[in-house]
Amino acid sequence: MIRNYDKLIFELSKEGRTGYSLPKNELKEQHCICRLPANLKRESAPGLPEVTEFDVVRHYTNLSNKNFGVDTGFYPLGSCTMKYNPRINEEISALPSFARLHPAIPVEAAQGALEVYYNLAESLSEISGLGAFTLNPYAGAHGELTGLMIMRSYHMQRGDLKRTKVIVPDSAHGTNPASAAVCGLQIVEVKSTANGTVDVEDLKPLLDDTVAGIMMTNPNTLGIFETEIPEIARLVHECGGLLYYDGANLNAVLGKCRPGDMGFDIMHINLHKTFSTPHGGGGPGDGPVGVRAGLEALLPNPQVKKDADGKYYIDTDDKSAGYVSNFLGNFAVLLRAYTYILTLGRENVKMVGPLAVLNANYVKESLKNEYYLPIEGVCKHEFVFDGLADKSTGVTTLDIAKRLLDYGYHAPTIYFPLLFHQSIMIEPTETESKETLDEFIAVMKKVAAEAIENPDIVKSAPHSTPVRRLDETTAARFPKTTYKQLLG
Amino acid sequence: MKYFPHTQQDIQQMLEVAGLKSMDELFGEIPQQLLFNREFNLPEAMSEVEIRNYFEALGKRNSDLVCFAGAGVEDHYSPSVIAPIISRGEFLTAYTPYQPEISQGTLQYIFEYQSMICELTGMDVTNASMYDGTTATAEAMMMCVAIAKKRNKVLVSATVDPKVRRVVETYAKYQGVVIETIAEKDGVTDLADLEAKLAADDVAGVILAQPNFYGIVEDYTGVADMCHAKKAQLVMNAKLSALAVLKTPAEWGADIACGDAQSLGIPMTYGGPYVGYLACTNAHVRKLPGRIVGATTDVDGKRAFVLTLQAREQHIRREKANSNICSNQSLMALWVTIYMSVMGNKGLNDACSLSYSGAHYLAQQLVATGKCAMAYDKPFFNEFAVKTTVPAQQVLEALLANGILGGVRIADDTLLVCVTEQRTKAQMDKFVEIVNNI
């Protein structure tokens, strides 16, 4: 019954129904909105649904039943760090003493909130080995853009205007080149070696006085640690460039090594990956940006600081790369991340990376007979298969992903990284138990067996989901993106 | 640790399968000098009891004030049904809906969100949401430049919220886009200045606000024609809640509408999370950044929803992308979708009516004290600027001492005061009484 629910909220609408209650307008006689000049008013009413409060509750509850979250089951989506999202984080983030704060409130009346911001920034500095953090950027991509703005400002303020190139490995997330382009930088790609790491010999000739810096993920998108990072850092610094660390994969090394110690100058962190804040179906997250000592002034405005008496205040700096947000970032997300760090404490933060890496290696070693592992060796928090080991079945990575849905799993990341044709990128995080992983391994083996014995059932999967494979071509060719367009 | 399920036995067995002898071997390839070998300088782990106590104590160091501040963030009513629904784990803990077969919940509410945003703004198409209103406006600026191809100048009215303008200016700076400010005259955009700045035929877009930063509802009659005659796109940053009543960006002839949806019942939470919106006419859909959800059918012919027009997006276009946006503010889009569903057109109108009446009552009463005068003689909605005879800071301090956040100081002698449907007549009368006693 539940999964057959297929109404849009508009289709529940009936003229005259309401779902709200507001106080009576005692001032209407004297100050009626009807006095607003007619030429400033809209001509026809917006077509919003007319439904009761209960309609709304039941409708969205039914929609939620057609969704799969970390709470529902195992979510081995590579590069996304789908770890458990603790409920205490949610409770703290909704406390009225924070939720009711207007951003323009005087700092004396917001000392508690500013302390959260300040302490979280300090904690991230300690964890990542960089000097100072802004928490203002709203997401990972937004953090990247902010970090690149800082990189450009650094060069511009030194009067070095010719540095407009940024080097990006060919294994990078698509966001890296896109962020660089939006920041007005040209992208130069550096190749990977056969074992998936940056080819230092290919890098060397690229380094000249037009290079603003390099963007790297470490471990990279293949889950492999870039062991040559000290040498890469030396080379890039020698040519006058800066190193940017894409924190998408920070979970792998959390507690084990720090981007600052690797030689990175600027980085972003995805609080919604590493620090357990929920992904919310695509956001909100938060993308704090850290810089090494000496670059603090370039962090975006406004900046939160503490004076000699321990009082927090909001400052702006003329050297700042600029303003990237409305105020101090997604504050409720900051509350969640800080709660998580305090819950883990110093003794458990250092276990996150090791346990995540243990889980990844366990799954990788358990499945490498059935799936093709292009790069052998110890991986970090994630790893990539290049499709099935048996290449004769005609079953693709997409088919495998869809078949996993039938068995109650979210699919891994597929067709990324672009280095392989049939990439299946698996990231089991540290919050998954051996039993969960064992069940997943068994299902992955079963799907591999099905691909040989009964390939059609895999190719036509999924079979048991609320809807089955979708016609994406028609959706793009004749876009219907609103209810009005759907009605035609 | 309650978030780690590994027993010692599990760890041993798993290491064995992985062909390793110790946990350290998992990081064996990392150069020794990079390994972090000391204790973190962080507090010790806290229990849930201690966490609650800690944040309760911190919360007490924030003041709970009666809010008359606006300037882009307003203290609106939030229906009780929203928080419990968006807290459902199926919504809260899902990732981007990349597997549509098990993400129809997210995809459908985004489709509903898109439908409602288009109803309020009158625009043809919107994306699945942006981070906030400031970045949505910066993306609108980038769209204008992408649409114009060979122009890189965008005009922004001085009556647009300075917080929006400075983010637009930051994004523009790194892209070599020139931002010029259109002067203001008597609290509204100086249309003569706009016309003069359009004359050189080099403007890609014009960004205006409705209501503007001072709460004034501007009369943009003829402005779209003026822009289009010079092949410039008209961008309108409009407050969504007010669009239940006000002429829509589409009716004014805008090509792009953008802004923040915080006014649709999202808690203020010291600046976020909110949700930005970005909508446009059909002509520009291929230049619209971010996710878009479309309707389609599955192999059995069942109606379903899916991320569509992805050829526009950064993960496909990489360095050729017009925007690096690769997420949306999905959960907050759900927040405002539920808000619009519960309120409906009638509820939105009632909220506007209460806010409007309250603001006009308070403005009238403040002027009657003789200590305030309206800064501008223009039609306003639920926010207004008043000149104060004593320094505005002094007025704010007197109100603060009485538990009232009296507004936002925008000049030494000018306050921006905002009234929402949550403010009572008693609260406003107290506000007036305090000002009267200064």
mmCIF file with all atom_site columns, C-alpha atoms in Angstrom, chain B residues 111-169:
data_model
loop_
_atom_site.group_PDB
_atom_site.id
_atom_site.type_symbol
_atom_site.label_atom_id
_atom_site.label_alt_id
_atom_site.label_comp_id
_atom_site.label_asym_id
_atom_site.label_entity_id
_atom_site.label_seq_id
_atom_site.pdbx_PDB_ins_code
_atom_site.Cartn_x
_atom_site.Cartn_y
_atom_site.Cartn_z
_atom_site.occupancy
_atom_site.B_iso_or_equiv
_atom_site.pdbx_formal_charge
_atom_site.auth_seq_id
_atom_site.auth_comp_id
_atom_site.auth_asym_id
_atom_site.auth_atom_id
_atom_site.pdbx_PDB_model_num
ATOM 1  C CA . PHE B 1 111 ? 9.457  18.847 -8.124  1.00 0.00 ? 111 PHE B CA 1
ATOM 2  C CA . GLU B 1 112 ? 6.784  20.277 -5.808  1.00 0.00 ? 112 GLU B CA 1
ATOM 3  C CA . TYR B 1 113 ? 9.239  22.921 -4.600  1.00 0.00 ? 113 TYR B CA 1
ATOM 4  C CA . GLN B 1 114 ? 10.009 23.920 -8.197  1.00 0.00 ? 114 GLN B CA 1
ATOM 5  C CA . SER B 1 115 ? 6.294  24.117 -8.994  1.00 0.00 ? 115 SER B CA 1
ATOM 6  C CA . MET B 1 116 ? 5.573  26.358 -6.002  1.00 0.00 ? 116 MET B CA 1
ATOM 7  C CA . ILE B 1 117 ? 8.554  28.659 -6.601  1.00 0.00 ? 117 ILE B CA 1
ATOM 8  C CA . CYS B 1 118 ? 7.369  29.138 -10.181 1.00 0.00 ? 118 CYS B CA 1
ATOM 9  C CA . GLU B 1 119 ? 3.846  29.881 -8.932  1.00 0.00 ? 119 GLU B CA 1
ATOM 10 C CA . LEU B 1 120 ? 5.120  32.549 -6.520  1.00 0.00 ? 120 LEU B CA 1
ATOM 11 C CA . THR B 1 121 ? 7.605  34.193 -8.891  1.00 0.00 ? 121 THR B CA 1
ATOM 12 C CA . GLY B 1 122 ? 5.654  33.646 -12.098 1.00 0.00 ? 122 GLY B CA 1
ATOM 13 C CA . MET B 1 123 ? 8.823  32.359 -13.760 1.00 0.00 ? 123 MET B CA 1
ATOM 14 C CA . ASP B 1 124 ? 8.783  29.322 -16.083 1.00 0.00 ? 124 ASP B CA 1
ATOM 15 C CA . VAL B 1 125 ? 11.509 27.251 -14.499 1.00 0.00 ? 125 VAL B CA 1
ATOM 16 C CA . THR B 1 126 ? 13.627 27.125 -11.353 1.00 0.00 ? 126 THR B CA 1
ATOM 17 C CA . ASN B 1 127 ? 16.465 24.926 -10.167 1.00 0.00 ? 127 ASN B CA 1
ATOM 18 C CA . ALA B 1 128 ? 16.233 22.664 -7.129  1.00 0.00 ? 128 ALA B CA 1
ATOM 19 C CA . SER B 1 129 ? 17.532 25.494 -4.866  1.00 0.00 ? 129 SER B CA 1
ATOM 20 C CA . MET B 1 130 ? 20.755 27.304 -3.991  1.00 0.00 ? 130 MET B CA 1
ATOM 21 C CA . TYR B 1 131 ? 22.749 27.859 -0.768  1.00 0.00 ? 131 TYR B CA 1
ATOM 22 C CA . ASP B 1 132 ? 21.173 31.208 0.098   1.00 0.00 ? 132 ASP B CA 1
ATOM 23 C CA . GLY B 1 133 ? 19.957 34.472 -1.398  1.00 0.00 ? 133 GLY B CA 1
ATOM 24 C CA . THR B 1 134 ? 23.379 36.094 -1.657  1.00 0.00 ? 134 THR B CA 1
ATOM 25 C CA . THR B 1 135 ? 24.969 33.252 -3.625  1.00 0.00 ? 135 THR B CA 1
ATOM 26 C CA . ALA B 1 136 ? 21.807 32.766 -5.720  1.00 0.00 ? 136 ALA B CA 1
ATOM 27 C CA . THR B 1 137 ? 22.143 36.403 -6.800  1.00 0.00 ? 137 THR B CA 1
ATOM 28 C CA . ALA B 1 138 ? 25.831 35.907 -7.586  1.00 0.00 ? 138 ALA B CA 1
ATOM 29 C CA . GLU B 1 139 ? 24.847 32.924 -9.764  1.00 0.00 ? 139 GLU B CA 1
ATOM 30 C CA . ALA B 1 140 ? 22.241 35.132 -11.472 1.00 0.00 ? 140 ALA B CA 1
ATOM 31 C CA . MET B 1 141 ? 25.010 37.625 -12.222 1.00 0.00 ? 141 MET B CA 1
ATOM 32 C CA . MET B 1 142 ? 27.097 34.812 -13.749 1.00 0.00 ? 142 MET B CA 1
ATOM 33 C CA . MET B 1 143 ? 24.098 33.677 -15.816 1.00 0.00 ? 143 MET B CA 1
ATOM 34 C CA . CYS B 1 144 ? 23.750 37.175 -17.280 1.00 0.00 ? 144 CYS B CA 1
ATOM 35 C CA . VAL B 1 145 ? 27.369 37.169 -18.395 1.00 0.00 ? 145 VAL B CA 1
ATOM 36 C CA . ALA B 1 146 ? 27.035 33.646 -19.845 1.00 0.00 ? 146 ALA B CA 1
ATOM 37 C CA . ILE B 1 147 ? 23.865 34.626 -21.733 1.00 0.00 ? 147 ILE B CA 1
ATOM 38 C CA . ALA B 1 148 ? 25.402 37.838 -23.118 1.00 0.00 ? 148 ALA B CA 1
ATOM 39 C CA . LYS B 1 149 ? 28.559 35.983 -24.209 1.00 0.00 ? 149 LYS B CA 1
ATOM 40 C CA . LYS B 1 150 ? 30.625 39.081 -25.026 1.00 0.00 ? 150 LYS B CA 1
ATOM 41 C CA . ARG B 1 151 ? 29.613 41.480 -22.277 1.00 0.00 ? 151 ARG B CA 1
ATOM 42 C CA . ASN B 1 152 ? 31.060 41.463 -18.807 1.00 0.00 ? 152 ASN B CA 1
ATOM 43 C CA . LYS B 1 153 ? 29.382 44.340 -17.039 1.00 0.00 ? 153 LYS B CA 1
ATOM 44 C CA . VAL B 1 154 ? 26.481 43.944 -14.604 1.00 0.00 ? 154 VAL B CA 1
ATOM 45 C CA . LEU B 1 155 ? 24.604 46.789 -12.917 1.00 0.00 ? 155 LEU B CA 1
ATOM 46 C CA . VAL B 1 156 ? 23.374 46.434 -9.352  1.00 0.00 ? 156 VAL B CA 1
ATOM 47 C CA . SER B 1 157 ? 21.000 48.928 -7.771  1.00 0.00 ? 157 SER B CA 1
ATOM 48 C CA . ALA B 1 158 ? 22.163 50.690 -4.627  1.00 0.00 ? 158 ALA B CA 1
ATOM 49 C CA . THR B 1 159 ? 18.830 49.648 -3.110  1.00 0.00 ? 159 THR B CA 1
ATOM 50 C CA . VAL B 1 160 ? 19.819 45.964 -3.167  1.00 0.00 ? 160 VAL B CA 1
ATOM 51 C CA . ASP B 1 161 ? 20.790 44.614 0.290   1.00 0.00 ? 161 ASP B CA 1
ATOM 52 C CA . PRO B 1 162 ? 24.506 45.386 0.823   1.00 0.00 ? 162 PRO B CA 1
ATOM 53 C CA . LYS B 1 163 ? 25.029 41.789 2.042   1.00 0.00 ? 163 LYS B CA 1
ATOM 54 C CA . VAL B 1 164 ? 23.897 40.577 -1.364  1.00 0.00 ? 164 VAL B CA 1
ATOM 55 C CA . ARG B 1 165 ? 25.912 43.174 -3.235  1.00 0.00 ? 165 ARG B CA 1
ATOM 56 C CA . ARG B 1 166 ? 29.171 42.314 -1.524  1.00 0.00 ? 166 ARG B CA 1
ATOM 57 C CA . VAL B 1 167 ? 28.861 38.609 -2.378  1.00 0.00 ? 167 VAL B CA 1
ATOM 58 C CA . VAL B 1 168 ? 28.019 39.479 -5.998  1.00 0.00 ? 168 VAL B CA 1
ATOM 59 C CA . GLU B 1 169 ? 31.040 41.793 -6.051  1.00 0.00 ? 169 GLU B CA 1
#
